[in-house]
mmCIF file of C-alpha atoms in Angstrom:
data_model
loop_
_atom_site.group_PDB
_atom_site.id
_atom_site.type_symbol
_atom_site.label_atom_id
_atom_site.label_comp_id
_atom_site.label_asym_id
_atom_site.label_seq_id
_atom_site.Cartn_x
_atom_site.Cartn_y
_atom_site.Cartn_z
ATOM 1 C CA MET A 136 10.117 -25.780 -19.234
ATOM 2 C CA GLU A 137 12.472 -23.148 -17.754
ATOM 3 C CA SER A 138 12.102 -20.938 -20.885
ATOM 4 C CA VAL A 139 8.262 -21.052 -20.638
ATOM 5 C CA ASP A 140 8.446 -20.178 -16.861
ATOM 6 C CA LEU A 141 10.780 -17.232 -17.614
ATOM 7 C CA LEU A 142 8.507 -16.001 -20.320
ATOM 8 C CA TYR A 143 5.417 -16.286 -17.994
ATOM 9 C CA LYS A 144 7.320 -14.421 -15.261
ATOM 10 C CA ALA A 145 8.421 -11.671 -17.667
ATOM 11 C CA ILE A 146 4.771 -11.279 -18.995
ATOM 12 C CA TYR A 147 3.375 -11.358 -15.373
ATOM 13 C CA ILE A 148 5.784 -8.754 -13.989
ATOM 14 C CA ILE A 149 5.099 -6.362 -16.960
ATOM 15 C CA ALA A 150 1.362 -6.945 -16.341
ATOM 16 C CA ILE A 151 1.595 -6.207 -12.635
ATOM 17 C CA PHE A 152 3.860 -3.103 -13.492
ATOM 18 C CA GLY A 153 1.067 -1.808 -15.862
ATOM 19 C CA ILE A 154 -1.836 -2.593 -13.544
ATOM 20 C CA THR A 155 -0.167 -0.778 -10.737
ATOM 21 C CA LEU A 156 0.462 2.256 -12.815
ATOM 22 C CA LEU A 157 -3.163 2.242 -14.144
ATOM 23 C CA ILE A 158 -4.536 1.934 -10.601
ATOM 24 C CA ALA A 159 -2.317 4.701 -9.562
ATOM 25 C CA THR A 160 -3.377 6.825 -12.341
ATOM 26 C CA TYR A 161 -7.059 6.384 -11.879
ATOM 27 C CA SER A 162 -6.784 6.649 -8.109
ATOM 28 C CA THR A 163 -6.368 10.475 -8.669
ATOM 29 C CA TYR A 164 -9.748 10.494 -10.597
ATOM 30 C CA PHE A 165 -11.639 8.358 -8.118
ATOM 31 C CA GLU A 166 -10.127 10.479 -5.188
ATOM 32 C CA ARG A 167 -11.677 13.709 -6.629
ATOM 33 C CA LYS A 168 -14.949 11.931 -7.366
ATOM 34 C CA ILE A 169 -15.125 10.706 -3.651
ATOM 35 C CA ALA A 170 -14.237 14.173 -2.500
ATOM 36 C CA ALA A 171 -16.920 15.672 -4.487
ATOM 37 C CA PHE A 172 -19.390 13.163 -3.361
ATOM 38 C CA ILE A 173 -18.496 13.811 0.228
ATOM 39 C CA GLN A 174 -18.534 17.701 -0.281
ATOM 40 C CA ASP A 175 -21.728 17.635 -2.409
ATOM 41 C CA ARG A 176 -19.919 18.567 -5.668
ATOM 42 C CA VAL A 177 -19.800 17.144 -9.110
ATOM 43 C CA GLY A 178 -16.005 16.411 -9.401
ATOM 44 C CA PRO A 179 -14.176 15.986 -12.802
ATOM 45 C CA ASN A 180 -16.837 15.981 -15.658
ATOM 46 C CA ARG A 181 -15.204 17.612 -18.593
ATOM 47 C CA ALA A 182 -12.504 15.573 -20.046
ATOM 48 C CA GLY A 183 -14.228 12.644 -21.627
ATOM 49 C CA PRO A 184 -17.407 10.917 -20.576
ATOM 50 C CA LEU A 185 -17.938 11.302 -16.778
ATOM 51 C CA GLY A 186 -14.508 12.922 -16.727
ATOM 52 C CA LEU A 187 -12.731 9.542 -17.158
ATOM 53 C CA LEU A 188 -10.074 11.066 -19.320
ATOM 54 C CA GLN A 189 -9.112 13.584 -16.522
ATOM 55 C CA PRO A 190 -6.047 11.463 -15.556
ATOM 56 C CA LEU A 191 -4.673 11.622 -19.048
ATOM 57 C CA ALA A 192 -5.356 15.418 -19.185
ATOM 58 C CA ASP A 193 -3.460 15.833 -15.885
ATOM 59 C CA ALA A 194 -0.546 13.651 -17.205
ATOM 60 C CA GLY A 195 -0.342 15.633 -20.355
ATOM 61 C CA LYS A 196 -0.277 18.855 -18.259
ATOM 62 C CA LEU A 197 2.529 17.698 -16.079
ATOM 63 C CA PHE A 198 4.464 16.232 -18.950
ATOM 64 C CA PHE A 199 4.468 19.482 -20.880
ATOM 65 C CA LYS A 200 5.117 21.767 -18.086
ATOM 66 C CA GLU A 201 8.468 23.509 -17.650
ATOM 67 C CA ASP A 202 10.988 21.403 -15.903
ATOM 68 C CA PHE A 203 12.285 23.888 -13.240
ATOM 69 C CA ILE A 204 15.250 23.231 -11.155
ATOM 70 C CA PRO A 205 16.082 25.985 -8.465
ATOM 71 C CA ALA A 206 19.436 27.814 -9.000
ATOM 72 C CA LYS A 207 20.751 26.843 -5.522
ATOM 73 C CA ALA A 208 19.485 23.223 -5.547
ATOM 74 C CA SER A 209 21.861 20.176 -5.655
ATOM 75 C CA LYS A 210 20.930 19.331 -9.277
ATOM 76 C CA ALA A 211 21.841 15.562 -9.339
ATOM 77 C CA LEU A 212 20.022 14.733 -5.972
ATOM 78 C CA PHE A 213 16.991 17.020 -7.015
ATOM 79 C CA ILE A 214 16.507 14.865 -9.995
ATOM 80 C CA LEU A 215 17.383 11.585 -8.015
ATOM 81 C CA GLY A 216 14.751 12.194 -5.408
ATOM 82 C CA PRO A 217 11.526 11.495 -7.306
ATOM 83 C CA GLY A 218 13.264 8.706 -9.145
ATOM 84 C CA VAL A 219 13.990 6.778 -5.905
ATOM 85 C CA ALA A 220 10.485 7.289 -4.480
ATOM 86 C CA MET A 221 8.990 5.962 -7.727
ATOM 87 C CA ILE A 222 11.263 3.031 -8.083
ATOM 88 C CA VAL A 223 11.045 1.799 -4.573
ATOM 89 C CA ALA A 224 7.187 2.114 -4.694
ATOM 90 C CA LEU A 225 7.054 -0.198 -7.880
ATOM 91 C CA MET A 226 9.436 -2.726 -6.373
ATOM 92 C CA SER A 227 7.106 -3.381 -3.378
ATOM 93 C CA SER A 228 4.391 -5.381 -5.117
ATOM 94 C CA ALA A 229 6.889 -8.044 -6.276
ATOM 95 C CA VAL A 230 6.241 -10.544 -3.520
ATOM 96 C CA ILE A 231 2.508 -10.077 -3.095
ATOM 97 C CA PRO A 232 0.464 -13.013 -4.150
ATOM 98 C CA PHE A 233 -2.565 -11.705 -6.044
ATOM 99 C CA GLY A 234 -3.912 -15.142 -6.731
ATOM 100 C CA ASP A 235 -3.302 -18.968 -6.391
ATOM 101 C CA ARG A 236 -2.082 -20.941 -9.380
ATOM 102 C CA LEU A 237 -3.366 -21.363 -12.763
ATOM 103 C CA ILE A 238 -2.831 -24.556 -14.837
ATOM 104 C CA ILE A 239 -2.454 -23.827 -18.498
ATOM 105 C CA GLY A 240 -1.078 -26.546 -20.935
ATOM 106 C CA GLY A 241 0.136 -28.652 -17.948
ATOM 107 C CA HIS A 242 2.076 -25.855 -16.671
ATOM 108 C CA GLU A 243 1.436 -24.497 -13.143
ATOM 109 C CA LEU A 244 1.536 -20.753 -13.178
ATOM 110 C CA MET A 245 1.786 -18.846 -9.853
ATOM 111 C CA LEU A 246 -0.051 -15.373 -9.790
ATOM 112 C CA GLN A 247 2.992 -13.951 -7.817
ATOM 113 C CA ALA A 248 6.122 -12.397 -9.336
ATOM 114 C CA ILE A 249 8.588 -13.651 -6.890
ATOM 115 C CA GLU A 250 8.003 -16.245 -4.036
ATOM 116 C CA VAL A 251 10.433 -15.901 -1.305
ATOM 117 C CA ASN A 252 10.259 -17.241 2.288
ATOM 118 C CA ILE A 253 11.077 -13.735 3.672
ATOM 119 C CA GLY A 254 8.426 -11.906 1.743
ATOM 120 C CA VAL A 255 7.230 -9.735 4.867
ATOM 121 C CA LEU A 256 10.958 -8.781 5.525
ATOM 122 C CA TYR A 257 11.297 -7.747 1.754
ATOM 123 C CA ILE A 258 8.108 -5.526 1.936
ATOM 124 C CA PHE A 259 9.324 -3.800 5.048
ATOM 125 C CA GLY A 260 12.843 -3.444 3.826
ATOM 126 C CA VAL A 261 11.801 -1.914 0.399
ATOM 127 C CA VAL A 262 9.058 0.375 1.894
ATOM 128 C CA SER A 263 11.509 1.669 4.382
ATOM 129 C CA LEU A 264 13.743 2.834 1.603
ATOM 130 C CA GLY A 265 10.968 5.078 0.214
ATOM 131 C CA VAL A 266 11.714 7.774 2.841
ATOM 132 C CA TYR A 267 15.105 8.329 1.300
ATOM 133 C CA GLY A 268 13.303 9.733 -1.917
ATOM 134 C CA LEU A 269 11.475 12.222 0.269
ATOM 135 C CA MET A 270 14.596 13.025 2.371
ATOM 136 C CA ILE A 271 16.780 13.583 -0.911
ATOM 137 C CA GLY A 272 14.264 15.677 -2.508
ATOM 138 C CA GLY A 273 13.642 17.803 0.607
ATOM 139 C CA TRP A 274 17.313 18.365 1.186
ATOM 140 C CA ALA A 275 18.380 18.922 -2.408
ATOM 141 C CA SER A 276 15.750 21.686 -2.921
ATOM 142 C CA ASN A 277 17.682 24.067 -0.762
ATOM 143 C CA ASN A 278 14.391 25.287 0.785
ATOM 144 C CA LYS A 279 13.891 25.432 4.525
ATOM 145 C CA PHE A 280 10.164 24.300 4.170
ATOM 146 C CA SER A 281 11.150 21.367 1.954
ATOM 147 C CA LEU A 282 13.799 20.449 4.596
ATOM 148 C CA LEU A 283 11.387 20.610 7.411
ATOM 149 C CA GLY A 284 9.033 18.365 5.408
ATOM 150 C CA ALA A 285 11.945 15.760 4.822
ATOM 151 C CA ILE A 286 12.831 15.768 8.500
ATOM 152 C CA ARG A 287 9.228 15.281 9.484
ATOM 153 C CA ALA A 288 8.941 12.367 6.876
ATOM 154 C CA ALA A 289 12.036 10.666 8.468
ATOM 155 C CA SER A 290 10.901 10.871 11.991
ATOM 156 C CA GLN A 291 7.336 9.947 11.122
ATOM 157 C CA ASN A 292 8.792 6.882 9.295
ATOM 158 C CA ILE A 293 10.845 5.673 12.181
ATOM 159 C CA SER A 294 8.174 6.031 14.795
ATOM 160 C CA TYR A 295 5.400 4.324 12.779
ATOM 161 C CA GLU A 296 7.470 1.549 11.188
ATOM 162 C CA LEU A 297 8.441 0.413 14.841
ATOM 163 C CA ALA A 298 4.625 0.099 15.709
ATOM 164 C CA MET A 299 3.864 -1.490 12.353
ATOM 165 C CA GLY A 300 6.576 -4.068 12.749
ATOM 166 C CA LEU A 301 5.495 -4.949 16.279
ATOM 167 C CA SER A 302 1.892 -5.452 15.232
ATOM 168 C CA LEU A 303 2.897 -7.659 12.425
ATOM 169 C CA ILE A 304 4.957 -9.940 14.948
ATOM 170 C CA ALA A 305 1.650 -11.216 16.474
ATOM 171 C CA VAL A 306 0.543 -12.416 12.901
ATOM 172 C CA LEU A 307 4.079 -13.979 12.420
ATOM 173 C CA MET A 308 3.714 -15.764 15.818
ATOM 174 C CA MET A 309 0.389 -17.262 14.678
ATOM 175 C CA THR A 310 1.504 -18.425 11.136
ATOM 176 C CA GLY A 311 4.980 -19.318 11.844
ATOM 177 C CA SER A 312 6.162 -18.008 8.493
ATOM 178 C CA LEU A 313 7.516 -14.950 6.681
ATOM 179 C CA SER A 314 6.201 -15.969 3.345
ATOM 180 C CA LEU A 315 3.360 -13.886 2.230
ATOM 181 C CA ARG A 316 1.975 -16.841 0.130
ATOM 182 C CA GLU A 317 1.999 -19.187 3.058
ATOM 183 C CA ILE A 318 0.396 -16.725 5.218
ATOM 184 C CA ALA A 319 -2.376 -16.402 2.555
ATOM 185 C CA GLU A 320 -2.637 -20.089 2.212
ATOM 186 C CA GLN A 321 -3.169 -20.557 5.970
ATOM 187 C CA GLN A 322 -6.310 -18.259 5.722
ATOM 188 C CA ALA A 323 -8.108 -20.545 3.325
ATOM 189 C CA GLY A 324 -11.834 -20.187 3.098
ATOM 190 C CA PHE A 325 -13.042 -17.668 5.940
ATOM 191 C CA ASN A 326 -10.287 -18.463 8.320
ATOM 192 C CA TRP A 327 -8.931 -14.892 7.990
ATOM 193 C CA ASN A 328 -6.351 -13.443 10.544
ATOM 194 C CA ILE A 329 -8.670 -10.429 11.269
ATOM 195 C CA TRP A 330 -10.708 -12.624 13.496
ATOM 196 C CA TYR A 331 -7.676 -13.319 15.592
ATOM 197 C CA GLN A 332 -5.842 -10.031 15.309
ATOM 198 C CA PRO A 333 -8.271 -7.188 15.347
ATOM 199 C CA LEU A 334 -6.082 -4.937 17.582
ATOM 200 C CA GLY A 335 -2.988 -5.785 15.524
ATOM 201 C CA PHE A 336 -4.885 -4.899 12.335
ATOM 202 C CA LEU A 337 -6.149 -1.548 13.812
ATOM 203 C CA ILE A 338 -2.514 -0.633 14.716
ATOM 204 C CA PHE A 339 -1.250 -1.810 11.369
ATOM 205 C CA LEU A 340 -3.939 0.208 9.529
ATOM 206 C CA ILE A 341 -2.999 3.565 11.456
ATOM 207 C CA CYS A 342 0.618 2.957 10.752
ATOM 208 C CA ALA A 343 -0.245 2.411 7.032
ATOM 209 C CA PHE A 344 -1.712 5.895 6.893
ATOM 210 C CA ALA A 345 1.511 7.474 8.490
ATOM 211 C CA GLU A 346 3.654 5.304 6.101
ATOM 212 C CA THR A 347 1.980 6.566 2.970
ATOM 213 C CA ASN A 348 1.762 10.056 4.203
ATOM 214 C CA ARG A 349 -1.905 10.334 3.907
ATOM 215 C CA THR A 350 -4.258 12.660 5.832
ATOM 216 C CA PRO A 351 -4.586 12.823 8.852
ATOM 217 C CA PHE A 352 -0.891 11.998 8.929
ATOM 218 C CA ASP A 353 0.327 14.076 5.918
ATOM 219 C CA LEU A 354 2.625 16.235 7.982
ATOM 220 C CA PRO A 355 5.672 16.045 5.541
ATOM 221 C CA GLU A 356 3.809 17.868 2.903
ATOM 222 C CA SER A 357 1.285 19.976 5.152
ATOM 223 C CA GLU A 358 0.321 22.953 2.968
ATOM 224 C CA ALA A 359 -0.848 24.958 5.857
ATOM 225 C CA GLU A 360 2.425 25.040 7.497
ATOM 226 C CA LEU A 361 5.032 24.062 4.870
ATOM 227 C CA ILE A 362 3.543 25.099 1.557
ATOM 228 C CA GLY A 363 4.077 21.658 0.137
ATOM 229 C CA GLY A 364 6.798 20.111 2.158
ATOM 230 C CA TYR A 365 9.355 18.060 0.632
ATOM 231 C CA HIS A 366 8.080 18.671 -2.937
ATOM 232 C CA THR A 367 7.504 22.529 -2.650
ATOM 233 C CA GLU A 368 10.222 23.088 -5.475
ATOM 234 C CA TYR A 369 9.136 20.403 -7.663
ATOM 235 C CA GLY A 370 6.839 20.757 -10.800
ATOM 236 C CA SER A 371 6.432 19.036 -14.108
ATOM 237 C CA MET A 372 6.901 15.104 -14.026
ATOM 238 C CA LYS A 373 9.156 15.206 -10.984
ATOM 239 C CA LEU A 374 6.131 16.305 -8.994
ATOM 240 C CA GLY A 375 4.082 13.862 -10.940
ATOM 241 C CA MET A 376 6.441 11.008 -9.873
ATOM 242 C CA TYR A 377 6.189 11.752 -6.170
ATOM 243 C CA LEU A 378 2.305 11.913 -6.445
ATOM 244 C CA PHE A 379 2.284 8.647 -8.353
ATOM 245 C CA ALA A 380 4.662 7.117 -5.813
ATOM 246 C CA GLU A 381 2.106 7.998 -2.988
ATOM 247 C CA TYR A 382 -0.861 6.418 -4.802
ATOM 248 C CA ILE A 383 1.418 3.343 -5.580
ATOM 249 C CA ASN A 384 2.198 3.001 -1.893
ATOM 250 C CA ILE A 385 -1.523 3.135 -1.011
ATOM 251 C CA PHE A 386 -2.145 0.246 -3.521
ATOM 252 C CA VAL A 387 0.743 -1.765 -2.031
ATOM 253 C CA ALA A 388 -0.349 -0.996 1.504
ATOM 254 C CA SER A 389 -3.977 -2.107 0.627
ATOM 255 C CA ALA A 390 -2.603 -5.319 -0.880
ATOM 256 C CA VAL A 391 -0.405 -6.146 2.127
ATOM 257 C CA MET A 392 -3.322 -5.562 4.607
ATOM 258 C CA ALA A 393 -5.635 -7.731 2.346
ATOM 259 C CA THR A 394 -2.932 -10.436 2.464
ATOM 260 C CA LEU A 395 -2.024 -10.413 6.043
ATOM 261 C CA TYR A 396 -5.263 -9.949 7.665
ATOM 262 C CA PHE A 397 -8.230 -10.479 5.131
ATOM 263 C CA GLY A 398 -7.311 -13.870 3.558
ATOM 264 C CA ALA A 399 -5.656 -12.469 0.316
ATOM 265 C CA TYR A 400 -7.413 -14.308 -2.585
ATOM 266 C CA ASN A 401 -9.329 -16.669 -0.128
ATOM 267 C CA PHE A 402 -13.099 -16.211 0.097
ATOM 268 C CA PRO A 403 -15.912 -18.003 1.775
ATOM 269 C CA PHE A 404 -17.174 -21.300 0.213
ATOM 270 C CA MET A 405 -14.270 -21.574 -2.229
ATOM 271 C CA GLU A 406 -13.891 -25.279 -1.639
ATOM 272 C CA ASP A 407 -17.640 -25.665 -2.487
ATOM 273 C CA LEU A 408 -17.108 -23.971 -5.659
ATOM 274 C CA ARG A 409 -14.056 -26.222 -6.436
ATOM 275 C CA SER A 410 -15.996 -29.378 -5.690
ATOM 276 C CA ALA A 411 -18.981 -28.351 -7.729
ATOM 277 C CA ILE A 412 -16.932 -28.494 -11.074
ATOM 278 C CA SER A 413 -15.976 -31.973 -12.051
ATOM 279 C CA ASP A 414 -12.925 -31.192 -14.143
ATOM 280 C CA PRO A 415 -10.165 -30.561 -11.485
ATOM 281 C CA VAL A 416 -8.068 -28.361 -13.790
ATOM 282 C CA LEU A 417 -10.991 -26.228 -14.652
ATOM 283 C CA ALA A 418 -12.143 -26.153 -11.075
ATOM 284 C CA ASN A 419 -8.747 -24.859 -10.010
ATOM 285 C CA ASN A 420 -8.641 -22.206 -12.721
ATOM 286 C CA VAL A 421 -12.112 -20.951 -11.964
ATOM 287 C CA VAL A 422 -11.523 -20.793 -8.250
ATOM 288 C CA THR A 423 -8.161 -19.047 -8.996
ATOM 289 C CA VAL A 424 -9.845 -16.465 -11.373
ATOM 290 C CA VAL A 425 -12.649 -15.646 -8.679
ATOM 291 C CA GLY A 426 -9.940 -15.355 -5.981
ATOM 292 C CA LEU A 427 -7.849 -12.974 -8.112
ATOM 293 C CA ALA A 428 -11.070 -10.733 -8.473
ATOM 294 C CA VAL A 429 -11.876 -11.147 -4.693
ATOM 295 C CA MET A 430 -8.195 -9.986 -3.783
ATOM 296 C CA PHE A 431 -8.602 -6.925 -6.199
ATOM 297 C CA ALA A 432 -11.947 -6.119 -4.679
ATOM 298 C CA LYS A 433 -10.405 -6.115 -1.162
ATOM 299 C CA ILE A 434 -7.592 -3.872 -2.424
ATOM 300 C CA PHE A 435 -9.960 -1.367 -3.926
ATOM 301 C CA LEU A 436 -12.087 -1.321 -0.706
ATOM 302 C CA PHE A 437 -8.984 -0.285 1.276
ATOM 303 C CA ILE A 438 -8.052 2.353 -1.273
ATOM 304 C CA PHE A 439 -11.577 3.735 -0.938
ATOM 305 C CA PHE A 440 -11.191 3.780 2.867
ATOM 306 C CA PHE A 441 -7.884 5.667 2.521
ATOM 307 C CA MET A 442 -9.702 8.316 0.404
ATOM 308 C CA TRP A 443 -12.676 8.409 2.639
ATOM 309 C CA VAL A 444 -10.615 9.121 5.728
ATOM 310 C CA ARG A 445 -8.790 11.866 3.916
ATOM 311 C CA TRP A 446 -11.851 13.800 3.301
ATOM 312 C CA THR A 447 -13.390 13.155 6.752
ATOM 313 C CA LEU A 448 -10.658 13.703 9.507
ATOM 314 C CA PRO A 449 -8.621 16.882 10.019
ATOM 315 C CA ARG A 450 -4.825 16.759 9.965
ATOM 316 C CA PHE A 451 -3.158 16.002 13.340
ATOM 317 C CA ARG A 452 -0.649 18.439 15.022
ATOM 318 C CA TYR A 453 2.900 17.200 14.723
ATOM 319 C CA ASP A 454 3.312 16.683 18.356
ATOM 320 C CA GLN A 455 0.097 14.651 18.475
ATOM 321 C CA LEU A 456 1.417 12.636 15.580
ATOM 322 C CA MET A 457 4.558 11.654 17.381
ATOM 323 C CA LYS A 458 2.863 11.090 20.686
ATOM 324 C CA LEU A 459 0.338 8.690 19.097
ATOM 325 C CA GLY A 460 3.133 6.652 17.631
ATOM 326 C CA TRP A 461 5.622 6.443 20.516
ATOM 327 C CA ASN A 462 3.169 6.683 23.708
ATOM 328 C CA ILE A 463 0.172 4.902 22.379
ATOM 329 C CA LEU A 464 0.708 2.511 19.400
ATOM 330 C CA ILE A 465 3.988 1.025 20.437
ATOM 331 C CA PRO A 466 2.752 0.079 23.846
ATOM 332 C CA LEU A 467 -0.500 -1.307 22.325
ATOM 333 C CA ALA A 468 1.525 -3.417 19.790
ATOM 334 C CA ILE A 469 3.728 -4.822 22.721
ATOM 335 C CA LEU A 470 0.457 -5.645 24.603
ATOM 336 C CA ASN A 471 -0.898 -7.344 21.522
ATOM 337 C CA ILE A 472 2.212 -9.551 21.227
ATOM 338 C CA LEU A 473 1.795 -10.606 24.877
ATOM 339 C CA LEU A 474 -1.879 -11.399 24.455
ATOM 340 C CA THR A 475 -1.254 -13.401 21.168
ATOM 341 C CA GLY A 476 1.643 -15.359 23.049
ATOM 342 C CA GLY A 477 -0.762 -16.084 25.970
ATOM 343 C CA GLY A 478 -3.378 -17.181 23.493
ATOM 344 C CA ILE A 479 -1.076 -19.572 21.761
ATOM 345 C CA LEU A 480 0.411 -21.076 25.009
ATOM 346 C CA LEU A 481 -3.263 -21.564 26.270
ATOM 347 C CA LYS A 482 -4.345 -23.219 23.110
ATOM 348 C CA ASP A 483 -1.384 -25.656 23.261
ATOM 349 C CA TYR A 484 -2.036 -26.381 26.937
ATOM 350 C CA LEU A 485 -5.716 -27.139 26.318
ATOM 351 C CA PHE A 486 -5.557 -28.910 22.981
#
């Protein structure tokens, strides 16, 4: 039994690793197509049918480019920076429940790499390490523009992680658990947290844009001011790893928002579907597979939203960015905690 479980876990982790990289790869393609649609252009259409081989062409171009390291850079840290960003991004999806449980051959297989009762803390702990990749790369480049980008990334990370953490406290007060799977299970059917925490979700969403360094909060790499920010001196696959890490972070942020606020793999009438199938094992597996598809549909909708916003809103000024984080989002998150606590007390008093 243990050997079967270990083999399944290994296969599942490799599958999630591959799916994450595939989604990050083709996010570059869909971002260009969405940008082209918004700007009334065609977008990639030369490499393969409908330009579907464009990400492979980009990967080949980056792979065969000269791997340049500036003469005055700190070589070891210059190499380490993109690696840290990439590894940390890939670690983030380990505790996300992409589906419920499959029953195969009498074995109950959970569609989650690792189930820990502190999944939310794990996500926050790992994601907060991502800024070290940016800091190391910006400092090691020995370039003032890169250093400014790294400093911006650090200060932006600190201010928006505070607001993000505070917005999440309200959800934890309602669910009473730090386990992402338990939070998902409490949203069975259509009982999603978004109906009870709209303000908390809005704060979390804005902070997710800042955490992933996406427009309108892409100040660490603002090309109009800093050329390319923390990755100005990078080329070849080192630059590719930074870009990949950003898209992986978007995927993880979308999965976390879908789990915390939009029911994860839960969908309306799932119990009706389960009861419509007489065989309980088949019913469980059908509902799990549909839930898995629903979870990825929610993730893809969030990824589309990230891209839509990028090509719609202009970049903030840096002082506006910091003012929004410290003066607006943090007080709003604290207010949301007070409102949630009051609602819980009122519910206990009345019922």
